[in-house]
Tab-separated table of C-alpha atoms in Angstrom:
chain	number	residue	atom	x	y	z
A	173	UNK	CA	-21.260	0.074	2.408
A	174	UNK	CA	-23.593	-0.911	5.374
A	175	UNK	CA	-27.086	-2.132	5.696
A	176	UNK	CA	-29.783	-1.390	7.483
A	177	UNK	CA	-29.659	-1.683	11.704
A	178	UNK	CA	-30.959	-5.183	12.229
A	179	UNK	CA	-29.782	-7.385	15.326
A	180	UNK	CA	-29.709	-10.500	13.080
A	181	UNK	CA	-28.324	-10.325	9.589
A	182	UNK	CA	-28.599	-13.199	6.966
A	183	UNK	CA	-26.510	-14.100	3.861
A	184	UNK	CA	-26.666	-16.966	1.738
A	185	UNK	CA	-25.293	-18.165	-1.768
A	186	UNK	CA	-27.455	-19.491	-4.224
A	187	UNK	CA	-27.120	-21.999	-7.295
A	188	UNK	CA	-27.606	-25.107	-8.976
A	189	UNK	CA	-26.637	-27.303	-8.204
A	190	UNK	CA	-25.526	-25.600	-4.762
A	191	UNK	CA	-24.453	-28.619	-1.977
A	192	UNK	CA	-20.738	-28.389	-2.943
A	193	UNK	CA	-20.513	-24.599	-2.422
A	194	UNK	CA	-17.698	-23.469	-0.173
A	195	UNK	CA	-19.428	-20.219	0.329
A	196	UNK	CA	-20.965	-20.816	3.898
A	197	UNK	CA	-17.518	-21.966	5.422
A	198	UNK	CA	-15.692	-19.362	3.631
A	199	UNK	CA	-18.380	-16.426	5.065
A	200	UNK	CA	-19.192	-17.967	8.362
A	201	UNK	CA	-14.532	-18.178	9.318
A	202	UNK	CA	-15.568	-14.358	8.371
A	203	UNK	CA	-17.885	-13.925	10.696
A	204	UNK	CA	-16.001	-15.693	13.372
A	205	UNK	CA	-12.946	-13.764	13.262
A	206	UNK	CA	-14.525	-10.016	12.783
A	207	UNK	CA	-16.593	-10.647	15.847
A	208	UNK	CA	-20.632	-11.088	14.242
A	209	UNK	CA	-22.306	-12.949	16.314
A	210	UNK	CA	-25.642	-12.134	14.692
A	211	UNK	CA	-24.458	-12.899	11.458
A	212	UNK	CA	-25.994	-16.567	9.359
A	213	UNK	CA	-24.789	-17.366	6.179
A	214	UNK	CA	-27.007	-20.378	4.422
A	215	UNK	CA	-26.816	-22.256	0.838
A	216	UNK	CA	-30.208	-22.429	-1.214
A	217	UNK	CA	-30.896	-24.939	-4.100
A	218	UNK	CA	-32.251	-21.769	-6.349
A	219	UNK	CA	-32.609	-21.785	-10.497
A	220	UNK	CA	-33.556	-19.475	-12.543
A	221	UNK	CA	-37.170	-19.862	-12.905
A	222	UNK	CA	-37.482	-20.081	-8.693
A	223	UNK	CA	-34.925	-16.570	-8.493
A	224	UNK	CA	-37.685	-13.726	-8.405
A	225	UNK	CA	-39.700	-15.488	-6.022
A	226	UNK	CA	-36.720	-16.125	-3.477
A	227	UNK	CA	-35.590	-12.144	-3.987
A	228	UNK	CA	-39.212	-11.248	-3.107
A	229	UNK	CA	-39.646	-13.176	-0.364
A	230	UNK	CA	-36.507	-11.754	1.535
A	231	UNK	CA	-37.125	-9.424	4.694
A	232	UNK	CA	-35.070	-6.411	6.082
A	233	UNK	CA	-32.699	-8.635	7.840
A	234	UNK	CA	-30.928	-9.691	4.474
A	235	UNK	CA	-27.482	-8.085	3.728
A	236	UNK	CA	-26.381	-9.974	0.611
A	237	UNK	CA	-26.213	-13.016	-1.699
A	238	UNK	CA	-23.585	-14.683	-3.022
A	239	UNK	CA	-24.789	-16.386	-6.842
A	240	UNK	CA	-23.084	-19.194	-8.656
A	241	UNK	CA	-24.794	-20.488	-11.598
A	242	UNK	CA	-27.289	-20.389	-13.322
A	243	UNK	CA	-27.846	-16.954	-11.591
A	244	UNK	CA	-25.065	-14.906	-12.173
A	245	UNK	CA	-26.803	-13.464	-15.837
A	246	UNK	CA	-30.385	-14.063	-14.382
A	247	UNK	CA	-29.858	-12.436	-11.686
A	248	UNK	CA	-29.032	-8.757	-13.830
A	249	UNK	CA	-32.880	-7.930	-14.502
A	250	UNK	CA	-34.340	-8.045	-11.241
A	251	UNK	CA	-31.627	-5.619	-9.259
A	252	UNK	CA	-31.644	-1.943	-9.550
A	253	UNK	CA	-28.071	-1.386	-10.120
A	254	UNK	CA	-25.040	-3.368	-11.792
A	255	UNK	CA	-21.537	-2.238	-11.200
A	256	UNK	CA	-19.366	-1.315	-14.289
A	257	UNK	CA	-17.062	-4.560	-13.528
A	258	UNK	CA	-20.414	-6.485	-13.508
A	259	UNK	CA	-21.796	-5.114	-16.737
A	260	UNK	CA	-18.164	-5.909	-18.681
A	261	UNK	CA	-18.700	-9.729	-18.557
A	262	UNK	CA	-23.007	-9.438	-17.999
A	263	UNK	CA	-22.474	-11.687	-14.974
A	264	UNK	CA	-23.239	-10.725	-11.071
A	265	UNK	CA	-21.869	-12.824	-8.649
A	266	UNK	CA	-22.821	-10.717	-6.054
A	267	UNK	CA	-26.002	-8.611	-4.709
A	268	UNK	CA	-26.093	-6.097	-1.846
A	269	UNK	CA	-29.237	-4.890	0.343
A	270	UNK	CA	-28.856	-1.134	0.698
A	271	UNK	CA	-30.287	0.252	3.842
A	272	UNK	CA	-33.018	1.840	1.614
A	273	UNK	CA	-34.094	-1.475	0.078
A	274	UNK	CA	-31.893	-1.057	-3.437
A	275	UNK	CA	-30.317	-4.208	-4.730
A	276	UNK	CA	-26.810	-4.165	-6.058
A	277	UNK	CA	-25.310	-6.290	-8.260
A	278	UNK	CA	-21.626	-6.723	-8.420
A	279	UNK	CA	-18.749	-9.048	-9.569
A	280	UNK	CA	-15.956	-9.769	-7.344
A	281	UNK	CA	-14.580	-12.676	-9.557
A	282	UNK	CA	-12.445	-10.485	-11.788
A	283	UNK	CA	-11.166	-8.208	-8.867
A	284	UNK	CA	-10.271	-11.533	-6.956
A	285	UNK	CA	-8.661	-13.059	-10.472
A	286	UNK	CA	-6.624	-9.520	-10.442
A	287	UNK	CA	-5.879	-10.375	-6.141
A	288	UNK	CA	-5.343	-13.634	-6.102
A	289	UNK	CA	-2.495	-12.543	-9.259
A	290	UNK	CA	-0.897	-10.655	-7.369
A	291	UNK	CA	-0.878	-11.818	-3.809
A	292	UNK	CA	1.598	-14.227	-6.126
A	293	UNK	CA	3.141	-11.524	-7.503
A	294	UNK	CA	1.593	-10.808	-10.670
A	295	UNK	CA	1.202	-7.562	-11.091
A	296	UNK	CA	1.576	-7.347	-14.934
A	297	UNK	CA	2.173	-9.385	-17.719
A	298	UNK	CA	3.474	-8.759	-21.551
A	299	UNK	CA	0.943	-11.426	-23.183
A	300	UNK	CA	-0.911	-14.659	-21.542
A	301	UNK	CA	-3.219	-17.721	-22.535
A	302	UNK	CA	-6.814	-18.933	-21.244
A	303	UNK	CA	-7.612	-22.482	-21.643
A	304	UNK	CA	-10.910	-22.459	-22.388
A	305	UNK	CA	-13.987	-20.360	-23.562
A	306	UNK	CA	-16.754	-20.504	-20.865
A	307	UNK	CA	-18.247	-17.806	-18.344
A	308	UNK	CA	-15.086	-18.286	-16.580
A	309	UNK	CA	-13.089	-17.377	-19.533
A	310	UNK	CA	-14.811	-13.620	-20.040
A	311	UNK	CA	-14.345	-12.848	-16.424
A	312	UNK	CA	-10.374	-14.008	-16.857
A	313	UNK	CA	-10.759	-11.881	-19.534
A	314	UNK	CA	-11.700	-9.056	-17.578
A	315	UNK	CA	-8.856	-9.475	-15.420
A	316	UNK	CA	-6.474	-9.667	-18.109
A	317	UNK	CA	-7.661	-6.364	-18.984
A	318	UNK	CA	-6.311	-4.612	-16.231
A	319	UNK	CA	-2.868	-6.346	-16.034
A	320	UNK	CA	-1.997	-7.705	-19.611
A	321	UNK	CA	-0.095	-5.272	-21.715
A	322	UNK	CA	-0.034	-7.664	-25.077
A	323	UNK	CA	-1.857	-10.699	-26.698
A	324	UNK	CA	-4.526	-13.030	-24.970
A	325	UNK	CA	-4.152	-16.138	-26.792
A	326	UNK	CA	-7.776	-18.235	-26.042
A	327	UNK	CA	-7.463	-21.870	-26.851
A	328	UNK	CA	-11.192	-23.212	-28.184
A	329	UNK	CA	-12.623	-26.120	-28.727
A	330	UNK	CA	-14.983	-24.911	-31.477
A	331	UNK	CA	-15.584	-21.953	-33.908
A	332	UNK	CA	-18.311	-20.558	-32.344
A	333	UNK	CA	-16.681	-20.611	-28.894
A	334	UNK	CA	-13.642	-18.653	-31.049
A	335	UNK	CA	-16.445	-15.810	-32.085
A	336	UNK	CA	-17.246	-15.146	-28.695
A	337	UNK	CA	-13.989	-14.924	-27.135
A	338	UNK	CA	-13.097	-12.715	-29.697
A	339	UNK	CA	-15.911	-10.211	-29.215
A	340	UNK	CA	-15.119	-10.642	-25.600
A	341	UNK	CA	-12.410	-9.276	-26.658
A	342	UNK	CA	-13.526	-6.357	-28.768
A	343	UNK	CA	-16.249	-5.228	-25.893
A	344	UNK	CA	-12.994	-5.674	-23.184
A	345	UNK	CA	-10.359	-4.166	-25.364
A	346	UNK	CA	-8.303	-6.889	-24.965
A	347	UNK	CA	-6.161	-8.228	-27.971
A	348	UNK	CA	-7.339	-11.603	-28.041
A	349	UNK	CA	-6.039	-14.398	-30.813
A	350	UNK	CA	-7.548	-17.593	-30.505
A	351	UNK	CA	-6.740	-20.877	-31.576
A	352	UNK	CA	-7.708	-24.533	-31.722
A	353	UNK	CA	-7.426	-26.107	-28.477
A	354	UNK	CA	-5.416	-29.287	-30.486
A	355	UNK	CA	-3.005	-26.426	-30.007
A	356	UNK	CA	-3.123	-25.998	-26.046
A	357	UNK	CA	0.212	-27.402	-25.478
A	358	UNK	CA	1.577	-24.017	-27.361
A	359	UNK	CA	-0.490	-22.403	-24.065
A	360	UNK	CA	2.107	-23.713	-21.476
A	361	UNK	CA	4.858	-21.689	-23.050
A	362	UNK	CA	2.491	-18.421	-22.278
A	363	UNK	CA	3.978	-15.990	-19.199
A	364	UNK	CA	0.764	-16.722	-17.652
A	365	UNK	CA	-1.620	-19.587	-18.362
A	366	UNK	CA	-5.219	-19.109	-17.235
A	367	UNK	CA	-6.966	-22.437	-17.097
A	368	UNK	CA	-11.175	-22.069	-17.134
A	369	UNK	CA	-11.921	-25.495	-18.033
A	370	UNK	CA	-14.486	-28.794	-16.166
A	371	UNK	CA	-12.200	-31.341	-13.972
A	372	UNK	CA	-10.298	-33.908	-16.803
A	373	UNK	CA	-10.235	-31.068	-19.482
A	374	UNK	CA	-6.249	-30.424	-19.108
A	375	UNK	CA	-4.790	-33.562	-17.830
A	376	UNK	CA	-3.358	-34.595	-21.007
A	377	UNK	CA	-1.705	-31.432	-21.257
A	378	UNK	CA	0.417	-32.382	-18.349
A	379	UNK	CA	2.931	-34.357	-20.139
A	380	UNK	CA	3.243	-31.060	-22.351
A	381	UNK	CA	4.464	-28.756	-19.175
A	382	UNK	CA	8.226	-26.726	-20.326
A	383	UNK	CA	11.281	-27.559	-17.857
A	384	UNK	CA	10.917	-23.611	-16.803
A	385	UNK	CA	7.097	-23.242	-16.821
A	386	UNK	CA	5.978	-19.710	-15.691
A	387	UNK	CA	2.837	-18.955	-14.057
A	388	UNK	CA	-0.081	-21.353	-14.184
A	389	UNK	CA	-3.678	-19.997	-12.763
A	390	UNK	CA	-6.128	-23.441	-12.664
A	391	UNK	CA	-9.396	-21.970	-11.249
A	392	UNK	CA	-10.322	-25.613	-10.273
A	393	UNK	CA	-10.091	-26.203	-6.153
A	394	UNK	CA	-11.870	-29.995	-5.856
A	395	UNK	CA	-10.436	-32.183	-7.076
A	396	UNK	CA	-6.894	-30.674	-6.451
A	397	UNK	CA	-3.908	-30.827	-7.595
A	398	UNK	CA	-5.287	-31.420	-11.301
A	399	UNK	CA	-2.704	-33.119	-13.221
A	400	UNK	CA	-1.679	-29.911	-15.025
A	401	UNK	CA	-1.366	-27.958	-11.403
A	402	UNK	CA	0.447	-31.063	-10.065
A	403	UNK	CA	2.766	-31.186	-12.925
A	404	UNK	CA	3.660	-27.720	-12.892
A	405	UNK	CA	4.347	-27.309	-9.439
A	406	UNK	CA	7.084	-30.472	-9.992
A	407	UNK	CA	9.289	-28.362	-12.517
A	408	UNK	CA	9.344	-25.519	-10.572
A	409	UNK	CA	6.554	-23.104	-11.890
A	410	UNK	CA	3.625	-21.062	-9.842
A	411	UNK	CA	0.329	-22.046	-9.676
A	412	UNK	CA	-2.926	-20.237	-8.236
A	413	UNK	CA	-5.285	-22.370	-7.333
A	414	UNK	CA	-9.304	-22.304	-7.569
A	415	UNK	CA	-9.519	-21.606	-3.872
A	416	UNK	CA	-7.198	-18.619	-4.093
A	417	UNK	CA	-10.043	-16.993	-6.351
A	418	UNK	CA	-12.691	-18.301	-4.163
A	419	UNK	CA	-11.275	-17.095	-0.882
A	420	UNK	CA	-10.081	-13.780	-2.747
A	421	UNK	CA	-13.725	-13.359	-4.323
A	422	UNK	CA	-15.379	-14.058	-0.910
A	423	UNK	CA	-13.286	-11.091	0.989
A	424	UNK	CA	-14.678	-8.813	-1.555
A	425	UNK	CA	-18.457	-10.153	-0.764
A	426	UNK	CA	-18.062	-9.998	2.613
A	427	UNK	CA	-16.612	-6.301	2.307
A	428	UNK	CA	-19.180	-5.455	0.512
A	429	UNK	CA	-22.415	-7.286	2.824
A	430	UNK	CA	-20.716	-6.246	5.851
A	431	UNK	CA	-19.185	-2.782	5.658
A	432	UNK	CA	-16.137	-4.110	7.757
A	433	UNK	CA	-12.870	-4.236	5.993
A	434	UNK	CA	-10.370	-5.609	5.439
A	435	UNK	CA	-11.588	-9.185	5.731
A	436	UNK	CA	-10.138	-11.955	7.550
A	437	UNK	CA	-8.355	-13.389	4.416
A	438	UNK	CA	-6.249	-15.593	6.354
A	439	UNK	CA	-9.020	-17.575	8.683
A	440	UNK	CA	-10.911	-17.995	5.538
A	441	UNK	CA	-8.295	-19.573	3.567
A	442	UNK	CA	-7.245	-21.455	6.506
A	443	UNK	CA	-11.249	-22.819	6.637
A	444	UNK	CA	-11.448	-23.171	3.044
A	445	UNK	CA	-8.185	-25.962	3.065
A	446	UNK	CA	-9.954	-27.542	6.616
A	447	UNK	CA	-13.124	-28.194	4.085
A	448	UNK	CA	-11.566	-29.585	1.441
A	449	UNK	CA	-9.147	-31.779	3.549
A	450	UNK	CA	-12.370	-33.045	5.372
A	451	UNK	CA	-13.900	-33.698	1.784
């Protein structure tokens, strides 16, 4: 997909809270290493009730937006399309400027879950667990869709979290159990553990981790190692790590805004870990 002939093109990500987005030095290694000179790539403080007027107040040199909350279900109303993968989990992560004006929402989270899988070799899995029950959760979901074969067991906090991740479930066909999360240390035993949950929510699970763990996917990347990760990684097991997604998310966004592919996954990983180091 291109966009329209314009010397300088702009991207941005927007959110709230937005100052500890990785987005810009993900994008901008991009840029770098495919050669755009004329390419910018900014972070705006943007909620939902200031999201039309930023959208309308964008000129033809705009080739995309990258959204993190709020935005990612307020954002669905005010584009003209929303990909299938977008409309599974009603969350859009990214939009696109077609060169005729359209706006198109996508989300590359679940196709970057699916990547950053199996650039660790996970290609397919017989059943797995999500810690967890947030947005996060649905698009893991979503993933799990197109690799799991058997049971997602999601470990809630609360009943009405269980309801949703069950019609998650239903809407996804995905066989999903749930269970309480006083439970989670049954999770570890999973082939593949998804964890979806705030900084501190699994580091009493750590002392839980089997001798042979599997495959653990913490979506977390600051503060990192969590506990769990850390733990994990000491007996022996795999772990994907939050910036895995993010880098794997952002290749897809830059794909996508650019029309050059493939990305430079590499130099943006490699920029991602200079960030965080620096942090």
């Amino acid at each position: 997909m291109t966009s329209r002939a314009v010397d300088a093109r702009r991207a941005a990500v927007l959110g709230s809270p937005i100052a500890h987005s990785l987005s810009p030095v993900l994008h901008r290694a991009a840029y770098d290493a495919l050669g755009l000179t004329g390419w910018s790539y900014d972070r705006f403080e943007v909620d939902e009730a200031g999201l039309p007027g930023f959208l309308e107040g964008l000129g033809p040199e705009w080739a995309g937006l990258s959204l993190t909350m709020p935005l990612k279900r307020a954002v669905i109303p005010l584009v003209d399309e929303v990909s299938e993968t977008a409309a599974s989990v009603d969350a859009v992560n990214t939009v696109v400027f077609t060169e005729d004006g359209r706006r198109l929402g996508d989300n590359t989270d679940i196709p970057g879950i699916v990547a950053a899988l199996r650039e660790h070799g996970i290609e397919q899995v017989d059943s797995a667990a999500i810690l967890g029950a947030g947005a996060t959760a649905s698009s893991a979901l979503a993933a799990l869709a197109r690799i799991c074969t058997g049971e997602v067991v999601a470990y809630v906090r609360s009943e009405t979290r269980a309801a949703e991740m069950r019609q998650w479930g239903e809407r996804l066909d995905v066989e999903v159990r749930t269970a309480d999360w006083d439970d989670a240390a049954q999770a570890l035993h999973a082939p593949l553990v998804i964890a979806t949950t705030p900084a501190g929510a699994t580091d009493a699970l750590a002392s839980a981790v089997p001798e042979r763990p599997t495959t653990l996917f913490d979506v977390l990347y600051n503060p990192w190692p969590t506990d769990l990760a850390a733990r994990w990684s000491m007996f022996g097991g795999a772990v994907v790590s939050g910036l895995d997604l993010l880098v794997h998310q952002a290749v897809l966004q830059v794909e996508r805004m650019t029309g050059r592919a493939p990305a430079p996954l590499d130099a943006m990983r490699r920029a991602g870990e200079k960030a965080l180091a620096e942090r």
